[in-house]
C-alpha atoms as one frame of an Amber mdcrd trajectory, in Angstrom:
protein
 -16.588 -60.843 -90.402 -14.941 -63.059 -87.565 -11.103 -62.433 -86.896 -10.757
 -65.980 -88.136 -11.402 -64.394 -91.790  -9.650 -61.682 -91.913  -7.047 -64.098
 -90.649  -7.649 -65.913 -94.074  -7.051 -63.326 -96.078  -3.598 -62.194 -94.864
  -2.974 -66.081 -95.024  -4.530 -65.625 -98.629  -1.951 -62.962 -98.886   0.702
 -64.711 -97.895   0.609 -67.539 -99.728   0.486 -65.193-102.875   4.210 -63.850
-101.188   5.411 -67.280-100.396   4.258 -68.511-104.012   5.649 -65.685-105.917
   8.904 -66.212-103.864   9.536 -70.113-103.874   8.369 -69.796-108.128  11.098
 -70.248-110.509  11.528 -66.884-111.933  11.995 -67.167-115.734  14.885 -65.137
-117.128  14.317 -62.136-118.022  14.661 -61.618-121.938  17.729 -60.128-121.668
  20.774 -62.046-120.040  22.016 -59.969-116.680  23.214 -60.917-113.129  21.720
 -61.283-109.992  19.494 -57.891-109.891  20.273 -56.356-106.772  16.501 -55.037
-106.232  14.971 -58.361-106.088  15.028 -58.544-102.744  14.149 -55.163-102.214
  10.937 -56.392-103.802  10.120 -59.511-100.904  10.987 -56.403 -97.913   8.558
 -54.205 -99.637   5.301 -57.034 -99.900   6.027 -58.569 -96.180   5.793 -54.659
 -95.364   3.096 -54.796 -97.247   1.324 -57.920 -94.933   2.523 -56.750 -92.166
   0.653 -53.415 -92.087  -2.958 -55.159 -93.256  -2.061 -57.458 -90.209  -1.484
 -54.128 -87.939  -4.299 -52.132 -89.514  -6.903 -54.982 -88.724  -5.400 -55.642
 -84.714  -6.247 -52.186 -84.149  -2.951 -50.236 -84.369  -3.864 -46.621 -83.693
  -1.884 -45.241 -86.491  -3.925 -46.721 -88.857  -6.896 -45.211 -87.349  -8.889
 -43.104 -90.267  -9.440 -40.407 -88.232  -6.251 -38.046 -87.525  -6.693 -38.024
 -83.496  -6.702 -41.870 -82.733  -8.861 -40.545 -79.371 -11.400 -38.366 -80.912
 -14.668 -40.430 -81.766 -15.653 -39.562 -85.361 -18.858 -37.529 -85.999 -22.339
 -38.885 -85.313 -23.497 -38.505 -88.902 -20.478 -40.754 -90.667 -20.544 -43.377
 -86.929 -24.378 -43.802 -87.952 -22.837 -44.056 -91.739 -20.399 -46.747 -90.505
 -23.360 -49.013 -88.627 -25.832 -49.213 -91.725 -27.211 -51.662 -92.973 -29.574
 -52.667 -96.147 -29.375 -54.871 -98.760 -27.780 -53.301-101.803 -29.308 -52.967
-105.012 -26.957 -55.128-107.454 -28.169 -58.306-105.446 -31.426 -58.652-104.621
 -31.942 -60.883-101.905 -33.656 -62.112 -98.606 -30.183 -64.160 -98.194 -28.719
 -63.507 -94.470 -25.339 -62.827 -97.347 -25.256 -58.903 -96.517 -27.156 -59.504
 -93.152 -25.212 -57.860 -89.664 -24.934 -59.885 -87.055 -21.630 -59.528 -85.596
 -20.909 -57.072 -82.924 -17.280 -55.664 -81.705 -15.043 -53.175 -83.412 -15.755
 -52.254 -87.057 -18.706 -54.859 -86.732 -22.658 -54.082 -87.566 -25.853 -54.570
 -85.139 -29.515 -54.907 -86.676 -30.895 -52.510 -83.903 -28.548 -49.504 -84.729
 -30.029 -46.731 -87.248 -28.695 -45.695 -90.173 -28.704 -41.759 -91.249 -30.609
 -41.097 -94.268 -27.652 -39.779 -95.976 -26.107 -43.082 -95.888 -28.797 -45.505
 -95.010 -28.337 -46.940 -98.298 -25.282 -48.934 -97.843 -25.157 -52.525 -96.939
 -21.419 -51.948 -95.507 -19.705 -48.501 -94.562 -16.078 -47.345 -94.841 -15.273
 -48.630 -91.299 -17.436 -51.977 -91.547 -15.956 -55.676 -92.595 -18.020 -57.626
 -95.114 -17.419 -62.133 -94.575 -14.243 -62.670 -95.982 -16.224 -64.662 -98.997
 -17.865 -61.686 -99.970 -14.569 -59.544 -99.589 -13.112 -61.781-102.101 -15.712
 -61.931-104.480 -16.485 -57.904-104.732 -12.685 -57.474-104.674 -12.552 -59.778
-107.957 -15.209 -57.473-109.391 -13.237 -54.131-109.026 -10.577 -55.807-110.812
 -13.005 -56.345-113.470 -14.466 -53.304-113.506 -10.793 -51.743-113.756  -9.102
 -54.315-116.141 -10.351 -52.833-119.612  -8.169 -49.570-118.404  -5.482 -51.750
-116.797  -5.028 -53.593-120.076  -5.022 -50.489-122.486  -2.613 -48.878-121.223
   0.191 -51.120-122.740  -1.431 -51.739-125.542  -1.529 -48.367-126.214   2.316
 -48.280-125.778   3.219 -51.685-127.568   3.347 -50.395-131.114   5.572 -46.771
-130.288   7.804 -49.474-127.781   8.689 -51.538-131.270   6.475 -53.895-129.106
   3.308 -55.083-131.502   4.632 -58.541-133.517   5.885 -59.461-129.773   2.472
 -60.577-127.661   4.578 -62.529-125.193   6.707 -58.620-124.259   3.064 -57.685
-123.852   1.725 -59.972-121.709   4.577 -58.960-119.598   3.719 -55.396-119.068
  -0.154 -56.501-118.477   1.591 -58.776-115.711   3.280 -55.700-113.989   1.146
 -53.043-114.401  -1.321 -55.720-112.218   1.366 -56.785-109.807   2.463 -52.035
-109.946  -1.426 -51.323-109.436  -1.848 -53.655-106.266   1.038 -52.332-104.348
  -0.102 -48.919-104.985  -3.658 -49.828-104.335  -3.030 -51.457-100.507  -0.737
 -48.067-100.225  -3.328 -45.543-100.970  -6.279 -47.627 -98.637  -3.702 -47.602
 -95.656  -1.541 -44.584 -95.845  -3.060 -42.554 -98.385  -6.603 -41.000 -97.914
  -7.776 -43.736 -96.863 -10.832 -44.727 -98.918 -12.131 -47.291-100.570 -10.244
 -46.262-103.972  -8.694 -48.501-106.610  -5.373 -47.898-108.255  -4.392 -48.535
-111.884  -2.649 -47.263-114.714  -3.362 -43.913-116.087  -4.292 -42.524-119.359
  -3.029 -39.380-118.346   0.687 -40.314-118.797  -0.345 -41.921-122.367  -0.007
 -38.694-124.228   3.422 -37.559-123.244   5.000 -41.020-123.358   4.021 -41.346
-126.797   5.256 -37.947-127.288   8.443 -38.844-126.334   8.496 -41.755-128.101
   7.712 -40.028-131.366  11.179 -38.514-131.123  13.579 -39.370-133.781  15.699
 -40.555-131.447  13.055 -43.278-130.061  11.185 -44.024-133.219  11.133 -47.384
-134.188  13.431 -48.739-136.828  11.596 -50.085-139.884  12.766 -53.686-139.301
  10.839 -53.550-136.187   7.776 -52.862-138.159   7.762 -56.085-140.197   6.434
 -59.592-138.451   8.753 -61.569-140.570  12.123 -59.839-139.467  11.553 -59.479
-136.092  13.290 -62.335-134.012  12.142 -61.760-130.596  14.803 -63.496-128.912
  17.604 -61.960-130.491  19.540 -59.250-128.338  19.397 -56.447-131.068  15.511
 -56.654-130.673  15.772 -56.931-127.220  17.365 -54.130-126.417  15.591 -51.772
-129.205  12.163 -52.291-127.098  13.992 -52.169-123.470  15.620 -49.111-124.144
  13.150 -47.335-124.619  10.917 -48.440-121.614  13.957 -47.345-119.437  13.436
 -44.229-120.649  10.063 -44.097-120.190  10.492 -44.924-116.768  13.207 -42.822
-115.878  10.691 -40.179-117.053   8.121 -40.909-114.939   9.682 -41.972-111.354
  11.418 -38.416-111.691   8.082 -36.216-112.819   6.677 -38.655-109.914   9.087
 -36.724-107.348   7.371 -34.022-108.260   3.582 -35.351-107.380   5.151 -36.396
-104.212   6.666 -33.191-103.217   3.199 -31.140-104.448   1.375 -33.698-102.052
   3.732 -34.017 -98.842   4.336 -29.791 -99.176   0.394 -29.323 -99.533   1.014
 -27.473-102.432  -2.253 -29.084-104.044  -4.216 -27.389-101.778  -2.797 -23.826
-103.253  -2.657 -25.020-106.879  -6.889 -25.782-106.660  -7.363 -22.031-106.506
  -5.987 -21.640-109.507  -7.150 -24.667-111.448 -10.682 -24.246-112.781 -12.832
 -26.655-114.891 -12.209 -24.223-117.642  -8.860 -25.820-117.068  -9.831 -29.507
-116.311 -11.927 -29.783-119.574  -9.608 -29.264-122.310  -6.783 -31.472-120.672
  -8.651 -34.454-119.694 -10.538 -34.791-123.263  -7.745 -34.289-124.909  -6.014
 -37.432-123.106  -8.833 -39.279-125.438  -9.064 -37.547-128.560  -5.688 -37.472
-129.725  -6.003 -41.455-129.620  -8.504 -41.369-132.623  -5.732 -42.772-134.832
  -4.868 -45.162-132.749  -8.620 -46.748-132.137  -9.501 -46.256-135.655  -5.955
 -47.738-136.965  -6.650 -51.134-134.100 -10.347 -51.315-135.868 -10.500 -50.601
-139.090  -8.407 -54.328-139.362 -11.841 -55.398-139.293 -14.476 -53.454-139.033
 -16.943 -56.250-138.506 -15.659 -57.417-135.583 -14.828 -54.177-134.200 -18.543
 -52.877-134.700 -20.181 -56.257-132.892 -18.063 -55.392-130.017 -19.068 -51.697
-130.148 -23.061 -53.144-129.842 -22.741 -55.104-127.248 -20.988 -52.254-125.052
 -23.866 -50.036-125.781 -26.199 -52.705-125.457 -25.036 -53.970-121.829 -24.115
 -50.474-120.831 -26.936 -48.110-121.847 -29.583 -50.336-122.723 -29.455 -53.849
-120.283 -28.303 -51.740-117.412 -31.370 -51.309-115.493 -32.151 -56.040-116.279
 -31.090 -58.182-113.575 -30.355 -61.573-114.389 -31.258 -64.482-111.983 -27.755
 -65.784-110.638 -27.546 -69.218-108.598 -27.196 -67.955-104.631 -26.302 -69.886
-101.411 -27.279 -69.259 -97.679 -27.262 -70.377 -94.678 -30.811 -69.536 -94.243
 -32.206 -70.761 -97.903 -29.176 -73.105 -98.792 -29.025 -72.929-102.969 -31.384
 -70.283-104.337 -31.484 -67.849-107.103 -31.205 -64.198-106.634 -31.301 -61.449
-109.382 -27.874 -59.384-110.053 -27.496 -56.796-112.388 -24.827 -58.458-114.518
 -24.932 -55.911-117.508 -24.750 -52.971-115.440 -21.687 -53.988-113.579 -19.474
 -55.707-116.301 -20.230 -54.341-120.089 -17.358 -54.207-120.952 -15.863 -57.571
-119.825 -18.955 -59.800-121.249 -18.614 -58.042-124.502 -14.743 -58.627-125.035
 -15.807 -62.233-124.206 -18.757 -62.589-126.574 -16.512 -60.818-129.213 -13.366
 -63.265-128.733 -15.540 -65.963-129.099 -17.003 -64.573-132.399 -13.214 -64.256
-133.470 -12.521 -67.834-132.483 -15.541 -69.513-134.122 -14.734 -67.312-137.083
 -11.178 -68.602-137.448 -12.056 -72.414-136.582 -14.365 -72.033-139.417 -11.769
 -70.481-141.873 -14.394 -67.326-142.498 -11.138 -65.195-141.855  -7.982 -65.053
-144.497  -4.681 -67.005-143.187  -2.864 -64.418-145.137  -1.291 -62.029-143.087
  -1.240 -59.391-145.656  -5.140 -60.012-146.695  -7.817 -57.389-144.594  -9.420
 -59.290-141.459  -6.517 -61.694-140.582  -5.908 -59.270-137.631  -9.069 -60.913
-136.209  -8.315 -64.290-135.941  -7.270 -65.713-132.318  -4.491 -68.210-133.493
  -2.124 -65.296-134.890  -1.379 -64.946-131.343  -1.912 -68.392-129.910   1.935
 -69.190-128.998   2.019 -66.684-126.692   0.036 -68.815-123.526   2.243 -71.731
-124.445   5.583 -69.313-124.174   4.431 -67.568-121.304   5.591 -68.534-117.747
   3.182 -70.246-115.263   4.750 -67.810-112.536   6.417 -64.301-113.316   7.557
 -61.902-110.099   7.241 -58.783-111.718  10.479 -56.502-109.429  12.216 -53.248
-109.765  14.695 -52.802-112.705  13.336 -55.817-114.384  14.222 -53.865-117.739
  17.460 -52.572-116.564  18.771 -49.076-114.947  16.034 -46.166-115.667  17.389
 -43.468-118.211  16.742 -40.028-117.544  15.863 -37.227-119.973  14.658 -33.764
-119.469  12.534 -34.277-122.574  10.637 -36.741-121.121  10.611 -35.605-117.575
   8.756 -32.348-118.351   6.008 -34.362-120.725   5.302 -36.552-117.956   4.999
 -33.713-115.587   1.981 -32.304-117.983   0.221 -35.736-117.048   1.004 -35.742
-113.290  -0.960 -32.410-112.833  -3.801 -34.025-115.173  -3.764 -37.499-113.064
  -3.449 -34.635-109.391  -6.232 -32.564-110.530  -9.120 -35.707-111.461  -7.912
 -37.970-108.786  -9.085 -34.857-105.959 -12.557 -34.758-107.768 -12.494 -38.913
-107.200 -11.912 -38.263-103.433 -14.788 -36.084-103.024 -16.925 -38.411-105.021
 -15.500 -41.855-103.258 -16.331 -40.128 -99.782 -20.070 -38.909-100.683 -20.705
 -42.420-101.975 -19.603 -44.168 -99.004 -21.577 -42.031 -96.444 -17.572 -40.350
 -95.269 -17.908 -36.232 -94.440 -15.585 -34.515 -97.435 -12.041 -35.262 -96.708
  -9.910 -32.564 -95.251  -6.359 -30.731 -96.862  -4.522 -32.858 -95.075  -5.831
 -35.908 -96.128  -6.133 -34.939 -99.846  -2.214 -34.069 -99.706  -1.773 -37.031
 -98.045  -3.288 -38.870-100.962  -2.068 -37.262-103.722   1.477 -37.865-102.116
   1.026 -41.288-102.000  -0.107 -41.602-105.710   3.319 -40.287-106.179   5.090
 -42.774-104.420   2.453 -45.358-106.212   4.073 -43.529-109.494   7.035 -43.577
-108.551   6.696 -47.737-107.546   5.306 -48.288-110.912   7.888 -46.541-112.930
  10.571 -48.745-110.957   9.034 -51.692-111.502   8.792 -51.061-115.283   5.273
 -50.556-116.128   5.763 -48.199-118.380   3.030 -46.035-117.182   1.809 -44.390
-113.431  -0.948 -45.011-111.239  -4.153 -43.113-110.565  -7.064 -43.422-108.716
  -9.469 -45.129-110.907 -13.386 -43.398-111.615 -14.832 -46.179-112.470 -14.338
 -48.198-109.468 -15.432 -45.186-107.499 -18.594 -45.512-109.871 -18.764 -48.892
-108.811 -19.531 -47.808-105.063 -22.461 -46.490-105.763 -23.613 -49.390-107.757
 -22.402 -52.617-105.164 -23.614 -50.240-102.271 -20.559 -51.719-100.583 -17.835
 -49.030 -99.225 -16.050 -50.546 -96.931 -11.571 -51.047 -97.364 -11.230 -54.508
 -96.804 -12.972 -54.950 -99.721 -10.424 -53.138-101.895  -7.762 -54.333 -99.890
  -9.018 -57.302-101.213  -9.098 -56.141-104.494  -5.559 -54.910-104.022  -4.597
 -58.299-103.297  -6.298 -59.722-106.071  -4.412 -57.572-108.589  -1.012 -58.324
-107.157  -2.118 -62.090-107.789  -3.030 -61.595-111.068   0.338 -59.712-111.628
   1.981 -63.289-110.358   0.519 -65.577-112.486   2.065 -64.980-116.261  -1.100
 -66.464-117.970  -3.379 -63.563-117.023  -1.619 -61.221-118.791  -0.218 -63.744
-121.740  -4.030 -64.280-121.978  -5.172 -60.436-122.365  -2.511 -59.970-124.869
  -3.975 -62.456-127.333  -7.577 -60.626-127.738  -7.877 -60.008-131.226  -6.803
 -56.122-132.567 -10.084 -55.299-133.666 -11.739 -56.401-130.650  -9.495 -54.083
-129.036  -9.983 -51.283-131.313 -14.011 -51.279-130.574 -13.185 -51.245-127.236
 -10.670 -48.409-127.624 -13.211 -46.642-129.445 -16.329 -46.473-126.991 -13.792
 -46.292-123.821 -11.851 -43.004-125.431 -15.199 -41.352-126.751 -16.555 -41.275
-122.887 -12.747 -39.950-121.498 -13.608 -36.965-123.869 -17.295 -36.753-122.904
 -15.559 -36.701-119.129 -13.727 -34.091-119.577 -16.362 -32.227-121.316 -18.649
 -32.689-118.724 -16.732 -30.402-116.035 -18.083 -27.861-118.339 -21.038 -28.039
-116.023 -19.665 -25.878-113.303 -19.121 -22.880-115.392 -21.676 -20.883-116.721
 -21.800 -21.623-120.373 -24.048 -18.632-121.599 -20.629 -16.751-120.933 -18.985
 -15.689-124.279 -15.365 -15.415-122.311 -16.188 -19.466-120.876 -16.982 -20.445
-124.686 -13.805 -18.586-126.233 -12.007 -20.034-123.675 -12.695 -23.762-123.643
 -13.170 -23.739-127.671  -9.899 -21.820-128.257  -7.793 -24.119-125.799  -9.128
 -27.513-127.264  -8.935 -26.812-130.933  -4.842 -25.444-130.550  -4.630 -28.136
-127.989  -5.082 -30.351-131.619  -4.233 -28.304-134.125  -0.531 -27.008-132.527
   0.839 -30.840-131.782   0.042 -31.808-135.433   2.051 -29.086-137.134   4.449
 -29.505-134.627   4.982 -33.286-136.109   5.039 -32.222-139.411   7.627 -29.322
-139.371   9.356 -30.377-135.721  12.822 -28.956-138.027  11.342 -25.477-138.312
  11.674 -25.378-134.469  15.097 -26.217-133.923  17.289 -23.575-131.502  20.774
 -25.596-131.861  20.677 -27.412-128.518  19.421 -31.100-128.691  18.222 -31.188
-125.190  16.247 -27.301-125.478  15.152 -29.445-128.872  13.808 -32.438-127.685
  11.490 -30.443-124.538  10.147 -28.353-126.767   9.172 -30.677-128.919   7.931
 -33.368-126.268   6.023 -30.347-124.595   4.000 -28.928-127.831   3.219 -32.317
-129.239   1.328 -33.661-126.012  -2.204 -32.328-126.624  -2.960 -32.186-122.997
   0.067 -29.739-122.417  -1.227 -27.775-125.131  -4.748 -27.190-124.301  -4.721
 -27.655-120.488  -1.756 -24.903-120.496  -3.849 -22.636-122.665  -6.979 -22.770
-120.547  -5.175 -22.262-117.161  -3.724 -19.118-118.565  -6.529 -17.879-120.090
  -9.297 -18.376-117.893  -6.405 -16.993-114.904  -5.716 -13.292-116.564  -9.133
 -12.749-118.867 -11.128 -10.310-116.092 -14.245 -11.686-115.155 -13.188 -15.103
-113.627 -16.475 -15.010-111.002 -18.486 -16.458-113.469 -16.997 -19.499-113.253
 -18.452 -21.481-110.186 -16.377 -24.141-109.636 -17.478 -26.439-106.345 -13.775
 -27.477-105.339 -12.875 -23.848-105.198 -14.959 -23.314-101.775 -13.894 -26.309
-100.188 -10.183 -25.553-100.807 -10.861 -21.854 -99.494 -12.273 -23.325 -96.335
């Protein structure tokens, strides 16, 4: 790539900054003044284009190795100057081809090492700015079906589900959140080609907190025909509540920053054992049974045909490339086969099963009555909400109003920033071995897991209701685009602040029909679980301590939080704050289980037997 495109993308970049700026703002749904933060916001993204401007002239402090005049090792400079033609697009195109010479720039004649030979582009290397563009669009792809959950998770315990256009609205900033944090972790962070986005992690206690009688939803709220959304009284039930939420979380966030900055991580790992890791992160997922099962069963039709065609892309198309239309310079327009299934399953089916919804209401198969099973399923119950929604929306700090703070929901957060710490180091190590980069070093992982908590901390300000993580399946996607360089998720950081601009994205997501969303919800949770399970593969399971250990701490991990909703008076000491922790804490399955195993597998004797591969690198 010439300097005359990376030139075009901070111009792309600023035009998304001048745009968002010179937009008419709608107002927000409540009436307020002048919010003082808003220009807080246009500082923090001409920071923002200033650094990728600095980063790509050279500046030294931007340099991925710590010592800006030590040349990095032989194996990851041979890593950083391969080249072959990756194995999503097959092609004799000169597309992936290196020509270019000069800093961060490929020659044909230089060898690759066989550890990494099989990238077309390396951390350090710059892909055309066309193809930056175009593989940054497809990490947002590959990330949206988590970036959209997330508040639809939260709509219905945020008094939020007969009010798409609210919706939309949180899609909108959890994009514009996830791009900020995104371009932060890539520059400042460790410094790898890793994606940001919401986390599932901070699902759990947030609805935990929610379920407080204090935050639960009043039963007006409930019913489609008395909600006004306009009215204050509605208005403020719904932002209330996600002030809470992210008082919650930009406080716990402190926390993730302080255990990153202090290195504290690094002395934490030696304690934290998949015996650990596997009861907290499946029971992120399987607590959300109810919820996927609740979001399907309103059609059970629909939610099945979008269940087969996730399998059937995913597991059993995976391996079929499909001939796509390609143009050179060499061959002009040609075909060339990409493995379409493999890298978006879950987007084509959402697609295929909105368009069965849509041809099934034109056609009148589905009841008009919204009391009658199946209306759910019909696209027009939702249809106002692209006409209502804004063109242009700049997403900026206290959009909602002041944060709230309470320890309740400070300490059930905290149970999900040690969750989102823990998996996000095992994404580091795998993000690095995929891109042909040596394992990253204790200063780098603090360095990383610091900035996700300033990335948290961004997001809870900006009123996403949710954090920011690094995202596993766009490490995944590495290894399947062959393509590890930055500027490629730079690009895809850019993409998603875009996305968080323009209202109609999100107004668009939040009209997919519920029981397309609930088949999603279904195959997406049931492989979190299988995730978490599958840590289980470090640790010697022929052990009868391992197997007491991991079954014990999953089953009270569910079995504790649901008596604890039932008979949450039987634990009351007298002081509503004491109260409302307790409660928070021992209703958020992840706390639960993931506390259980740490303690357990820490004092039962016989701890060898667990072999856990982070464990040696931290001890290093």
């Amino acid at each position: 790539m010439t300097g005359e495109g990376w030139g075009g993308a901070v111009w792309v970049a600023g035009v998304c900054c001048r745009s968002a700026a010179g937009a008419r703002r709608p107002h927000p749904p409540q009436s307020q003044a002048q919010d003082p933060c808003l220009p807080l916001t246009f500082i923090i993204l001409a920071g923002i284009e200033k650094l990728i401007f600095l980063y790509w002239s050279g500046f030294p402090f931007f340099s991925p190795w710590e010592d800006a005049n030590r040349s990095p090792p032989v194996a990851v400079k041979s890593a950083m100057t391969s080249c072959e033609h990756p194995d999503f697009l097959q092609q004799d195109d000169n597309m992936f081809s290196c020509q270019v010479d000069g800093r961060g720039k490929k020659k044909d004649d230089q060898p690759g090492s066989p550890s990494s030979s099989h990238l077309a582009y390396g951390i350090l290397d710059v892909p055309p700015w066309y193809l930056c563009i175009l593989l940054g669009i497809q990490h947002f792809l590959t990330a949206l079906g988590g970036l959209v959950a997330v508040p639809l998770i939260l709509a219905k315990e945020l008094c939020l589900q007969h009010d798409p256009l609210t919706q939309s609205y949180l899609i909108s900033t959890i994009f514009f959140a996830s791009g900020i944090c995104t371009l932060l972790q890539v520059f400042f962070g460790v410094r790898l080609p890793i994606l940001q986005g919401g986390t599932f992690g901070f699902v759990a206690p947030s609805l935990a907190m929610l379920s407080l009688p204090a935050w639960k939803c009043p039963e007006w709220t409930l019913n489609a025909s008395q909600v006004n959304t306009s009215s204050p009284e509605f208005i403020e039930e719904w932002q209330k509540r996600i002030r809470e939420l992210q008082g919650a979380i930009m406080v716990a966030s402190c926390v993730q920053i302080l255990v990153g900055f202090s290195g504290l991580i690094g002395f934490l790992m030696r304690f934290i054992g998949p015996l650990t890791i596997a009861p907290t992160i499946s029971l992120v997922a399987l607590p959300l049974f109810s919820s996927a099962g609740n979001n399907a069963g309103t059609h059970w039709g629909v939610a099945a045909v979008t269940i087969f065609l996730i399998v059937l892309f995913s597991q059993y198309l995976k391996n079929v490339a499909v001939p796509m239309p390609i143009y050179g310079r060499e061959k002009k327009l040609h075909t060339s086969k990409f493995y379409l299934f493999q890298v978006f399953p879950v987007l084509l089916s959402l697609c295929i099963s909105w368009l069965l919804c849509f041809v099934l209401t034109v056609t009148n198969a589905l009841p008009k009555d919204p009391t009658a099973y199946g209306y759910q399923a019909r696209t027009d119950t939702k249809a106002n909400v692209l006409s209502q929604a804004p063109w242009f929306r700049f997403p900026y700090p206290g959009q909602w109003g002041l944060p709230t703070i309470s320890p309740a929901g400070v300490f059930g957060i905290m149970a999900g920033v040690i969750s989102s710490m823990v998996e996000s180091v095992g994404d580091y190590y795998a993000c690095a071995r995929l891109v042909g980069a040596p394992p990253p070093p204790k200063h780098a992982i603090n360095r990383g897991i610091g900035i996700e908590g300033l990335g948290c901390l961004l997001a809870g300000a900006w009123g996403s209701g949710n954090g920011t993580t690094s995202y596993s399946e766009n490490v995944g996607a590495l290894g399947i685009t062959k393509v590890g360089s930055r500027m490629v998720i730079v690009a895809a950081g850019c993409v998603l602040l875009l996305m968080g601009v323009f209202g109609k994205i999100g107004a668009a997501f939040a009209t997919i029909p519920t029981p397309v969303i609930g088949g999603m919800f279904l195959v997406m949770f049931g492989v979190i679980a299988a995730v978490g399970i599958s840590n289980l593969q470090y640790v010697d399971m022929n052990s009868s301590r391992n197997i007491f250990v991991f079954g014990f701490s999953i089953f009270c991990g569910l079995a504790v939080p649901n008596w604890v909703n039932k008979n949450s008076e039987k634990l009351q000491t007298g002081i509503l704050q004491l109260d409302q922790v307790i409660q928070v804490l021992l209703t958020t399955d992840m706390f639960v289980g993931g506390f259980l195993g740490f303690l357990l597998d820490n004092t039962i004797p016989e701890r060898a037997a667990a072999t856990w591969r982070w464990r040696t690198l931290w001890s290093a």
